[in-house]
Coordinates of N, CA and C and ligand atoms in Angstrom, one line a residue:
M11 N 217.2 178.1 122.4 CA 217.9 177.8 121.2 C 219.0 178.8 120.9
P12 N 220.2 178.4 120.6 CA 221.3 179.3 120.3 C 221.0 180.0 118.9
H13 N 221.5 181.2 118.7 CA 221.1 181.9 117.5 C 221.6 181.3 116.2
S14 N 222.7 180.5 116.4 CA 223.2 179.8 115.1 C 222.1 178.8 114.6
Q15 N 221.3 178.2 115.5 CA 220.3 177.3 115.2 C 219.1 178.1 114.6
L16 N 218.8 179.3 115.1 CA 217.8 180.1 114.5 C 218.1 180.5 113.1
L17 N 219.4 180.7 112.9 CA 219.8 181.2 111.6 C 219.8 180.2 110.5
E18 N 219.9 178.9 110.9 CA 220.1 177.9 109.8 C 218.9 177.9 108.8
P19 N 217.7 177.8 109.3 CA 216.6 177.9 108.3 C 216.6 179.1 107.5
I20 N 217.0 180.2 108.1 CA 217.0 181.5 107.4 C 218.0 181.6 106.3
N21 N 219.2 181.1 106.6 CA 220.3 181.0 105.6 C 219.9 180.1 104.5
N22 N 219.2 179.0 104.8 CA 218.7 178.1 103.7 C 217.6 178.7 102.9
F23 N 216.8 179.5 103.5 CA 215.7 180.2 102.8 C 216.2 181.3 101.9
L24 N 217.1 182.1 102.3 CA 217.7 183.1 101.5 C 218.6 182.5 100.4
Q25 N 218.6 183.0 99.2 CA 219.4 182.4 98.1 C 220.8 183.0 98.1
C26 N 221.1 184.0 98.9 CA 222.5 184.5 99.0 C 222.7 185.1 100.4
S27 N 224.0 185.2 100.8 CA 224.2 185.9 102.0 C 224.7 187.3 101.7
T28 N 224.5 188.1 102.7 CA 224.9 189.6 102.5 C 226.4 189.7 102.2
P29 N 226.7 190.5 101.1 CA 228.1 190.6 100.7 C 228.9 191.3 101.8
E30 N 230.1 190.9 102.0 CA 231.0 191.5 103.0 C 231.2 193.0 102.8
Q31 N 231.1 193.5 101.5 CA 231.3 194.9 101.3 C 230.1 195.7 102.0
W32 N 229.0 195.1 102.0 CA 227.9 195.8 102.7 C 228.2 195.9 104.2
V33 N 228.6 194.7 104.8 CA 228.9 194.7 106.2 C 229.9 195.7 106.5
E34 N 231.0 195.8 105.7 CA 232.1 196.8 105.9 C 231.6 198.2 106.0
Q35 N 230.6 198.6 105.1 CA 230.0 199.9 105.1 C 229.2 200.1 106.4
A36 N 228.4 199.1 106.6 CA 227.4 199.2 107.7 C 228.0 199.4 109.1
I37 N 229.2 198.9 109.3 CA 229.8 199.1 110.6 C 230.7 200.3 110.8
K38 N 230.8 201.1 109.7 CA 231.5 202.4 109.8 C 230.8 203.3 110.7
K39 N 231.5 204.0 111.5 CA 231.0 205.0 112.5 C 230.0 206.0 111.7
E40 N 230.5 206.5 110.6 CA 229.7 207.5 109.9 C 228.4 207.0 109.3
N41 N 228.3 205.7 109.2 CA 227.0 205.1 108.7 C 226.1 204.7 109.8
L42 N 226.5 204.8 111.1 CA 225.6 204.4 112.2 C 224.2 205.0 112.1
S43 N 224.2 206.4 111.8 CA 222.9 207.0 111.9 C 222.0 206.6 110.7
V44 N 222.5 206.3 109.6 CA 221.6 205.8 108.5 C 221.1 204.4 108.8
I45 N 222.0 203.6 109.3 CA 221.6 202.3 109.7 C 220.5 202.3 110.7
L46 N 220.7 203.1 111.8 CA 219.6 203.1 112.8 C 218.4 203.8 112.4
I47 N 218.4 204.9 111.6 CA 217.2 205.5 111.2 C 216.5 204.6 110.2
D48 N 217.2 204.0 109.3 CA 216.5 203.1 108.3 C 215.9 201.9 109.0
H49 N 216.6 201.4 110.0 CA 216.1 200.3 110.9 C 214.8 200.7 111.5
L50 N 214.8 201.9 112.1 CA 213.6 202.5 112.8 C 212.5 202.5 111.8
I51 N 212.7 203.0 110.6 CA 211.6 203.1 109.6 C 211.2 201.6 109.2
C52 N 212.1 200.7 109.1 CA 211.7 199.3 108.7 C 210.8 198.7 109.8
E53 N 211.0 199.0 111.1 CA 210.2 198.5 112.1 C 208.8 199.0 112.0
L54 N 208.7 200.3 111.7 CA 207.4 201.0 111.5 C 206.7 200.4 110.3
K55 N 207.4 200.3 109.2 CA 206.8 199.7 108.0 C 206.4 198.3 108.2
A56 N 207.1 197.5 108.9 CA 206.7 196.1 109.2 C 205.4 196.1 109.9
A57 N 205.2 197.0 110.9 CA 203.9 197.1 111.6 C 202.9 197.6 110.6
Q58 N 203.2 198.6 109.8 CA 202.1 199.1 108.9 C 201.7 198.1 107.9
S59 N 202.6 197.4 107.3 CA 202.2 196.5 106.2 C 201.4 195.3 106.8
A60 N 201.8 194.8 108.0 CA 201.0 193.8 108.6 C 199.6 194.3 108.9
M61 N 199.5 195.5 109.4 CA 198.2 196.1 109.7 C 197.4 196.3 108.4
F62 N 198.0 196.8 107.4 CA 197.4 196.9 106.1 C 196.8 195.6 105.7
L63 N 197.5 194.5 105.8 CA 197.0 193.2 105.3 C 195.8 192.8 106.1
I64 N 195.8 192.9 107.4 CA 194.6 192.5 108.2 C 193.4 193.4 107.9
R65 N 193.7 194.7 107.8 CA 192.6 195.6 107.6 C 192.0 195.3 106.2
K66 N 192.8 195.1 105.2 CA 192.3 194.9 103.9 C 191.5 193.6 103.7
Y67 N 192.1 192.5 104.4 CA 191.6 191.2 104.1 C 190.8 190.6 105.1
A68 N 190.9 191.0 106.4 CA 190.4 190.1 107.4 C 189.4 190.7 108.4
V69 N 189.4 192.0 108.7 CA 188.6 192.5 109.8 C 187.5 193.4 109.4
D70 N 186.6 193.6 110.3 CA 185.5 194.5 110.1 C 185.9 196.0 110.3
K71 N 185.1 196.9 110.0 CA 185.5 198.3 110.0 C 185.9 198.8 111.4
E72 N 185.1 198.3 112.4 CA 185.3 198.8 113.8 C 186.7 198.3 114.3
S73 N 187.0 197.0 114.0 CA 188.3 196.5 114.3 C 189.4 197.2 113.6
G74 N 189.2 197.5 112.3 CA 190.2 198.2 111.5 C 190.5 199.5 112.1
D75 N 189.4 200.2 112.6 CA 189.6 201.6 113.2 C 190.5 201.5 114.5
A76 N 190.2 200.4 115.3 CA 191.0 200.2 116.5 C 192.4 200.0 116.2
L77 N 192.7 199.3 115.1 CA 194.1 199.0 114.7 C 194.8 200.3 114.3
L78 N 194.1 201.1 113.5 CA 194.6 202.4 113.1 C 194.9 203.3 114.2
A79 N 194.1 203.3 115.2 CA 194.3 204.2 116.4 C 195.5 203.7 117.2
W80 N 195.7 202.4 117.2 CA 196.9 201.9 117.9 C 198.2 202.4 117.3
L81 N 198.2 202.4 115.9 CA 199.4 202.8 115.2 C 199.7 204.3 115.2
K82 N 198.6 205.1 115.4 CA 198.6 206.5 115.1 C 199.7 207.2 115.9
P83 N 199.9 207.1 117.2 CA 201.0 207.9 117.8 C 202.4 207.5 117.3
F84 N 202.6 206.3 116.8 CA 203.9 205.9 116.3 C 204.1 206.6 114.9
E85 N 203.0 206.7 114.2 CA 203.2 207.3 112.8 C 203.3 208.9 113.0
T86 N 202.6 209.4 114.0 CA 202.6 210.8 114.3 C 204.0 211.3 114.6
L87 N 204.7 210.5 115.4 CA 206.1 210.8 115.8 C 207.0 210.9 114.6
I88 N 206.8 210.0 113.6 CA 207.7 210.0 112.5 C 207.2 211.0 111.4
Y89 N 206.0 211.0 111.1 CA 205.5 211.8 109.9 C 205.2 213.3 110.3
K90 N 204.8 213.5 111.5 CA 204.5 214.9 112.0 C 205.5 215.4 112.9
R91 N 206.4 214.5 113.4 CA 207.4 214.9 114.4 C 206.7 215.5 115.6
E92 N 205.7 214.8 116.0 CA 204.9 215.3 117.2 C 204.9 214.2 118.2
G93 N 204.9 214.6 119.5 CA 204.9 213.6 120.6 C 206.3 213.3 121.1
D94 N 206.3 212.8 122.4 CA 207.5 212.4 123.0 C 207.7 210.9 122.8
W95 N 208.8 210.5 122.2 CA 209.0 209.0 122.0 C 208.9 208.2 123.2
R96 N 209.3 208.8 124.4 CA 209.3 208.0 125.6 C 207.8 207.6 126.0
D97 N 206.9 208.3 125.5 CA 205.5 208.0 125.9 C 205.0 206.8 125.1
L98 N 205.7 206.4 124.0 CA 205.2 205.3 123.1 C 205.1 203.9 123.8
A99 N 206.0 203.7 124.7 CA 206.0 202.3 125.3 C 204.7 202.0 125.9
A100 N 204.1 203.0 126.6 CA 202.8 202.8 127.2 C 201.7 202.8 126.2
K101 N 201.9 203.3 125.0 CA 200.8 203.3 124.0 C 200.8 202.1 123.1
N102 N 201.7 201.2 123.3 CA 201.7 200.0 122.5 C 200.7 198.9 123.0
K103 N 199.4 199.3 122.9 CA 198.4 198.3 123.3 C 197.1 198.5 122.5
L104 N 196.4 197.4 122.3 CA 195.1 197.4 121.6 C 194.1 197.6 122.6
T105 N 193.1 198.4 122.4 CA 192.0 198.6 123.4 C 190.9 197.7 123.2
K106 N 190.9 196.9 122.1 CA 189.7 196.2 121.8 C 190.1 194.9 121.1
S107 N 189.3 193.8 121.2 CA 189.7 192.6 120.5 C 189.3 192.7 119.0
I108 N 190.2 192.2 118.2 CA 190.1 192.3 116.8 C 189.5 191.0 116.2
I109 N 188.3 191.1 115.6 CA 187.6 190.0 115.1 C 187.5 189.9 113.6
P110 N 187.5 188.7 113.0 CA 187.3 188.6 111.6 C 186.0 189.2 111.1
K111 N 186.0 189.8 109.9 CA 184.7 190.2 109.3 C 183.9 188.9 108.9
S112 N 182.6 189.1 108.8 CA 181.8 187.9 108.6 C 182.1 187.1 107.3
N113 N 182.4 187.9 106.2 CA 182.6 187.3 104.9 C 184.1 187.0 104.6
S114 N 184.9 187.1 105.7 CA 186.3 187.0 105.4 C 186.7 185.5 105.3
P115 N 187.4 185.1 104.2 CA 187.9 183.7 104.1 C 189.1 183.5 105.0
Y116 N 189.7 184.6 105.6 CA 190.9 184.5 106.4 C 190.4 184.7 107.9
G117 N 190.8 183.7 108.7 CA 190.2 183.6 110.0 C 191.0 184.3 111.1
Q118 N 190.6 183.9 112.3 CA 191.2 184.4 113.5 C 192.8 184.1 113.6
G119 N 193.1 183.0 112.9 CA 194.6 182.7 112.9 C 195.4 183.7 112.4
L120 N 195.0 184.2 111.2 CA 195.8 185.3 110.5 C 195.8 186.5 111.4
I121 N 194.7 186.9 111.9 CA 194.6 188.1 112.8 C 195.5 188.0 114.0
D122 N 195.4 186.9 114.7 CA 196.2 186.8 115.9 C 197.7 186.8 115.7
K123 N 198.1 186.1 114.6 CA 199.5 186.2 114.3 C 200.0 187.6 113.9
M124 N 199.1 188.3 113.1 CA 199.5 189.6 112.7 C 199.5 190.6 113.8
V125 N 198.5 190.5 114.7 CA 198.4 191.4 115.9 C 199.7 191.3 116.8
L126 N 200.1 190.0 117.0 CA 201.3 189.8 117.8 C 202.5 190.4 117.1
L127 N 202.6 190.1 115.8 CA 203.7 190.7 115.0 C 203.7 192.2 115.1
I128 N 202.6 192.8 114.9 CA 202.5 194.3 115.0 C 203.0 194.8 116.3
K129 N 202.6 194.1 117.4 CA 203.0 194.5 118.7 C 204.5 194.4 118.9
E130 N 205.1 193.3 118.4 CA 206.5 193.2 118.5 C 207.3 194.2 117.6
E131 N 206.8 194.5 116.4 CA 207.4 195.5 115.6 C 207.4 196.9 116.3
L132 N 206.3 197.2 116.9 CA 206.2 198.5 117.5 C 207.1 198.5 118.8
H133 N 207.3 197.4 119.4 CA 208.2 197.3 120.5 C 209.7 197.5 120.0
H134 N 210.0 196.9 118.9 CA 211.3 197.1 118.3 C 211.5 198.5 117.9
F135 N 210.5 199.1 117.3 CA 210.5 200.6 117.0 C 210.9 201.4 118.2
Y136 N 210.3 201.1 119.3 CA 210.6 201.8 120.5 C 212.0 201.6 121.0
Q137 N 212.4 200.4 120.9 CA 213.8 200.0 121.3 C 214.9 200.7 120.4
V138 N 214.6 200.8 119.1 CA 215.5 201.5 118.2 C 215.6 203.0 118.7
L139 N 214.4 203.6 119.0 CA 214.4 205.0 119.5 C 215.3 205.1 120.7
E140 N 215.2 204.1 121.6 CA 216.0 204.2 122.8 C 217.5 204.1 122.5
I141 N 217.9 203.2 121.6 CA 219.3 203.1 121.1 C 219.7 204.4 120.4
M142 N 218.8 205.0 119.6 CA 219.2 206.3 118.9 C 219.5 207.3 120.0
D143 N 218.7 207.4 121.0 CA 218.8 208.4 122.1 C 220.2 208.1 122.8
E144 N 220.5 206.9 123.1 CA 221.8 206.6 123.7 C 223.0 206.9 122.9
Y145 N 222.9 206.7 121.6 CA 224.0 207.0 120.7 C 224.0 208.4 120.1
G146 N 223.0 209.2 120.6 CA 222.9 210.6 120.1 C 222.6 210.7 118.6
V147 N 221.8 209.8 118.1 CA 221.4 209.9 116.7 C 220.1 210.6 116.6
E148 N 220.0 211.6 115.9 CA 218.8 212.4 115.7 C 218.0 211.9 114.5
Y149 N 216.7 211.8 114.7 CA 215.9 211.3 113.6 C 215.9 212.3 112.5
Q150 N 216.0 211.9 111.3 CA 215.7 212.8 110.1 C 215.2 211.9 109.0
S151 N 214.4 212.5 108.1 CA 213.7 211.7 107.2 C 214.7 211.2 106.1
I152 N 214.6 210.0 105.6 CA 215.5 209.5 104.6 C 214.7 208.8 103.5
T153 N 215.3 208.7 102.3 CA 214.5 208.1 101.3 C 214.5 206.5 101.4
P154 N 213.5 205.9 101.0 CA 213.5 204.4 101.1 C 214.4 203.8 100.0
C155 N 215.0 202.7 100.3 CA 215.9 202.1 99.3 C 215.0 201.3 98.3
R156 N 215.7 200.7 97.3 CA 215.0 200.0 96.2 C 214.4 198.7 96.6
Y157 N 214.8 198.1 97.8 CA 214.6 196.7 98.1 C 213.2 196.2 98.1
A158 N 212.4 196.8 99.0 CA 211.0 196.3 99.1 C 210.2 196.6 97.8
K159 N 210.4 197.8 97.3 CA 209.7 198.1 96.0 C 210.1 197.2 94.9
G160 N 211.4 196.8 94.9 CA 211.9 195.9 93.9 C 211.2 194.5 93.9
M161 N 210.8 194.1 95.1 CA 210.0 192.8 95.2 C 208.6 193.0 94.9
L162 N 208.0 194.1 95.5 CA 206.6 194.3 95.4 C 206.1 194.6 94.0
R163 N 206.9 195.0 93.1 CA 206.4 195.3 91.7 C 206.2 193.9 91.0
H164 N 206.6 192.8 91.6 CA 206.3 191.5 91.0 C 205.1 190.8 91.6
V165 N 204.5 191.5 92.5 CA 203.3 190.9 93.1 C 202.1 190.9 92.1
K166 N 201.4 189.7 92.1 CA 200.3 189.5 91.1 C 199.2 190.5 91.4
T167 N 198.3 190.7 90.4 CA 197.3 191.7 90.6 C 195.9 191.1 90.9
F168 N 195.8 189.8 91.1 CA 194.6 189.1 91.3 C 194.7 188.2 92.6
E169 N 193.5 188.0 93.2 CA 193.6 187.3 94.5 C 193.2 185.8 94.3
P170 N 193.7 184.9 95.1 CA 194.5 185.2 96.3 C 196.0 185.4 96.1
N171 N 196.4 185.3 94.8 CA 197.8 185.3 94.5 C 198.5 186.6 95.0
A172 N 197.8 187.8 94.9 CA 198.4 189.0 95.3 C 198.7 188.9 96.8
L173 N 197.8 188.5 97.6 CA 198.0 188.3 99.1 C 199.2 187.4 99.3
V174 N 199.1 186.2 98.7 CA 200.2 185.2 98.8 C 201.5 185.8 98.5
D175 N 201.6 186.5 97.4 CA 202.9 187.2 97.0 C 203.3 188.2 98.1
K176 N 202.4 189.0 98.6 CA 202.8 190.0 99.6 C 203.3 189.3 100.9
L177 N 202.7 188.2 101.2 CA 203.2 187.5 102.4 C 204.6 186.9 102.2
I178 N 204.8 186.4 101.0 CA 206.2 185.9 100.6 C 207.2 187.0 100.7
V179 N 206.8 188.2 100.1 CA 207.7 189.3 100.2 C 208.0 189.7 101.7
G180 N 207.0 189.7 102.5 CA 207.1 189.9 103.9 C 208.1 189.0 104.5
A181 N 208.0 187.7 104.2 CA 208.9 186.7 104.7 C 210.3 187.0 104.3
Y182 N 210.6 187.4 103.1 CA 211.9 187.7 102.7 C 212.5 188.9 103.4
I183 N 211.7 190.0 103.6 CA 212.2 191.1 104.3 C 212.6 190.8 105.8
E184 N 211.7 190.0 106.4 CA 212.0 189.5 107.8 C 213.3 188.7 107.8
A185 N 213.4 187.7 106.9 CA 214.5 186.8 106.9 C 215.8 187.6 106.6
R186 N 215.8 188.5 105.7 CA 217.0 189.3 105.4 C 217.4 190.2 106.5
S187 N 216.4 190.8 107.2 CA 216.7 191.6 108.3 C 217.4 190.8 109.4
C188 N 216.9 189.6 109.6 CA 217.4 188.7 110.6 C 218.9 188.4 110.3
E189 N 219.1 188.0 109.0 CA 220.4 187.6 108.6 C 221.4 188.8 108.8
R190 N 220.9 190.0 108.5 CA 221.8 191.2 108.6 C 222.1 191.5 110.0
F191 N 221.1 191.4 110.9 CA 221.4 191.6 112.4 C 222.5 190.7 112.8
A192 N 222.4 189.5 112.4 CA 223.4 188.5 112.9 C 224.8 188.8 112.3
K193 N 224.8 189.3 111.1 CA 226.1 189.7 110.5 C 226.7 190.9 111.1
L194 N 225.9 191.8 111.5 CA 226.4 193.0 112.2 C 226.9 192.8 113.6
A195 N 226.1 192.0 114.3 CA 226.3 191.9 115.8 C 227.8 191.7 116.2
P196 N 228.5 190.8 115.6 CA 229.9 190.7 116.1 C 230.8 191.9 115.9
H197 N 230.4 192.8 115.0 CA 231.3 194.0 114.6 C 230.9 195.3 115.3
V198 N 229.8 195.3 116.0 CA 229.5 196.6 116.7 C 229.7 196.5 118.2
D199 N 229.5 197.6 118.9 CA 229.8 197.5 120.3 C 228.7 196.7 121.0
K200 N 229.0 196.3 122.3 CA 228.2 195.3 123.0 C 226.7 195.7 123.1
R201 N 226.4 196.9 123.4 CA 225.0 197.3 123.6 C 224.2 197.1 122.3
L202 N 224.8 197.5 121.2 CA 224.1 197.4 119.9 C 224.1 196.0 119.5
G203 N 225.2 195.2 119.6 CA 225.2 193.8 119.3 C 224.2 193.0 120.0
D204 N 224.1 193.2 121.3 CA 223.1 192.5 122.1 C 221.7 192.8 121.7
F205 N 221.5 194.0 121.3 CA 220.2 194.4 120.8 C 219.9 193.7 119.5
Y206 N 220.8 193.6 118.6 CA 220.6 192.9 117.3 C 220.3 191.4 117.5
I207 N 221.1 190.8 118.5 CA 220.9 189.4 118.7 C 219.5 189.2 119.4
S208 N 219.1 190.2 120.2 CA 217.7 190.1 120.8 C 216.6 190.1 119.8
L209 N 216.9 190.7 118.6 CA 215.8 190.8 117.6 C 215.7 189.5 116.8
L210 N 216.8 188.7 116.8 CA 216.8 187.5 115.9 C 215.6 186.6 116.1
R211 N 215.3 186.4 117.4 CA 214.3 185.4 117.7 C 212.9 185.8 117.2
S212 N 212.5 187.0 117.4 CA 211.2 187.4 116.9 C 211.2 187.5 115.4
E213 N 212.2 188.1 114.8 CA 212.2 188.2 113.3 C 212.2 186.8 112.6
A214 N 213.0 185.9 113.3 CA 213.0 184.5 112.7 C 211.6 183.9 112.7
R215 N 210.8 184.2 113.8 CA 209.5 183.7 113.8 C 208.6 184.4 112.9
H216 N 208.8 185.7 112.7 CA 207.9 186.4 111.7 C 208.1 185.9 110.3
Y217 N 209.3 185.6 109.9 CA 209.4 185.1 108.6 C 208.7 183.8 108.4
Q218 N 208.7 182.9 109.5 CA 208.0 181.6 109.4 C 206.5 181.8 109.4
D219 N 206.0 182.8 110.2 CA 204.6 183.1 110.2 C 204.1 183.6 108.8
Y220 N 204.9 184.4 108.2 CA 204.5 184.9 106.8 C 204.4 183.7 105.9
L221 N 205.4 182.9 105.9 CA 205.3 181.7 105.0 C 204.2 180.8 105.2
A222 N 204.0 180.5 106.5 CA 202.9 179.6 106.9 C 201.5 180.2 106.5
L223 N 201.3 181.4 106.7 CA 200.1 182.1 106.3 C 199.9 182.1 104.7
A224 N 201.1 182.3 104.0 CA 201.0 182.3 102.6 C 200.5 180.9 102.1
Q225 N 201.1 179.9 102.7 CA 200.7 178.5 102.3 C 199.2 178.1 102.7
E226 N 198.9 178.7 103.8 CA 197.5 178.4 104.3 C 196.4 179.1 103.3
I227 N 196.8 180.3 102.9 CA 195.8 181.0 102.1 C 195.8 180.6 100.6
A228 N 197.0 180.1 100.1 CA 197.1 179.7 98.7 C 196.3 178.4 98.5
N229 N 195.7 178.4 97.3 CA 195.0 177.1 97.0 C 195.9 176.3 96.0
F230 N 197.3 176.6 96.1 CA 198.2 175.9 95.3 C 199.5 175.8 96.0
D231 N 200.5 175.0 95.5 CA 201.8 174.8 96.2 C 202.6 176.1 95.9
I232 N 203.1 176.7 97.0 CA 203.8 178.0 96.8 C 205.3 177.9 96.6
T233 N 205.8 176.6 96.6 CA 207.2 176.4 96.5 C 207.9 177.2 95.4
E234 N 207.3 177.1 94.3 CA 207.8 177.7 93.0 C 207.8 179.2 93.2
R235 N 206.7 179.8 93.7 CA 206.6 181.2 93.9 C 207.7 181.7 94.9
I236 N 207.9 181.0 95.9 CA 209.0 181.3 96.9 C 210.3 181.4 96.2
S237 N 210.6 180.4 95.4 CA 211.9 180.5 94.8 C 212.0 181.6 93.8
E238 N 210.9 182.0 93.1 CA 211.0 183.1 92.2 C 211.3 184.4 92.9
F239 N 210.6 184.6 94.1 CA 210.9 185.8 94.9 C 212.3 185.7 95.5
G240 N 212.8 184.5 95.8 CA 214.1 184.3 96.3 C 215.2 184.8 95.3
K241 N 214.9 184.6 94.0 CA 215.8 185.0 93.0 C 215.8 186.5 92.9
I242 N 214.6 187.1 92.9 CA 214.5 188.5 92.8 C 215.2 189.2 94.0
E243 N 215.0 188.6 95.2 CA 215.6 189.2 96.4 C 217.1 189.1 96.3
A244 N 217.6 188.0 95.9 CA 219.0 187.8 95.9 C 219.7 188.8 94.9
K245 N 219.0 189.0 93.8 CA 219.5 190.0 92.9 C 219.6 191.4 93.4
L246 N 218.6 191.8 94.2 CA 218.6 193.1 94.9 C 219.7 193.2 95.9
I247 N 220.0 192.1 96.5 CA 221.1 192.1 97.5 C 222.5 192.1 96.9
L248 N 222.6 191.3 95.8 CA 224.0 191.1 95.2 C 224.4 192.2 94.2
S249 N 223.4 192.8 93.5 CA 223.8 193.7 92.5 C 224.2 195.0 93.1
A250 N 225.0 195.8 92.2 CA 225.5 197.1 92.7 C 224.5 198.1 93.0
D251 N 224.6 198.8 94.1 CA 223.6 199.7 94.6 C 224.3 201.0 95.0
E252 N 223.9 202.2 94.4 CA 224.5 203.4 94.7 C 224.1 203.9 96.1
D253 N 222.9 203.5 96.5 CA 222.3 203.9 97.7 C 222.8 203.1 98.9
F254 N 223.0 203.6 100.0 CA 223.3 202.7 101.2 C 222.3 202.8 102.3
K255 N 221.7 201.7 102.5 CA 220.6 201.6 103.5 C 220.7 200.2 104.2
F256 N 219.7 199.9 105.1 CA 219.8 198.7 105.8 C 219.6 197.5 104.8
H257 N 218.7 197.7 103.8 CA 218.5 196.6 102.9 C 219.1 196.8 101.5
S258 N 220.1 197.7 101.4 CA 220.6 198.0 100.1 C 221.5 196.8 99.5
G259 N 221.8 196.9 98.2 CA 222.6 195.9 97.6 C 224.1 196.1 97.9
T260 N 224.9 195.5 97.0 CA 226.4 195.6 97.1 C 226.8 197.1 96.9
P261 N 227.5 197.7 97.9 CA 227.9 199.1 97.7 C 228.6 199.3 96.4
A262 N 228.2 200.2 95.6 CA 228.8 200.5 94.3 C 230.1 201.2 94.5
Ligands
LIG30 FE1 211.1 194.0 113.9
LIG31 FE1 209.7 191.4 112.0

């Protein structure tokens, strides 16, 4: 499938497209490091939040521990600055099968989708590290932008609505990332552009997985809730933003 076809449902799902002013900032040479570092962190966070969801809602303690052990070397690299990033490719594997806990209303379907998603996000994380190495971008810690927090504060506090909302937020983050990779690709050099295009396919599937899971878990029609989060998301993208990051708003 050509990527224009992948993007069509994404562009329909998102209530606005990325402002040109953001693209102009993002393709500047001096912003390459913030874009790459923030992208790197987004990949880790995508893996962490998917893992948090299955640990909280779906698996027994033993499976939860195996999941944590899988993520650990990736987190150690970022949070403790320990380990050689080149070793991480070989560490992206689960040593045990992950099974639903006995009283979980969420079954193997959610677990399998999320485990695949985590594996892909950790692979992307590794690929961003490779790119950073090639472009001579050194990792340094940066502050998170307002985007994810700006959506998560609208998440309901009771179940299953809280989980449904988190899955919808996950879908928006994936979809927006996908849209931005496609916007950036034609303006950056070939190596980076090809990498962004290679991410579209999996991120497009991730957004659909999140939505399908949200609808599966909800005992109500989620259409209305999707459009509420769509409005919140569009506002975060279109309104002026002092901060410049991968998911920031219109550069102020
Ligand atoms: Fe990713
Ligand atoms: Fe993703």
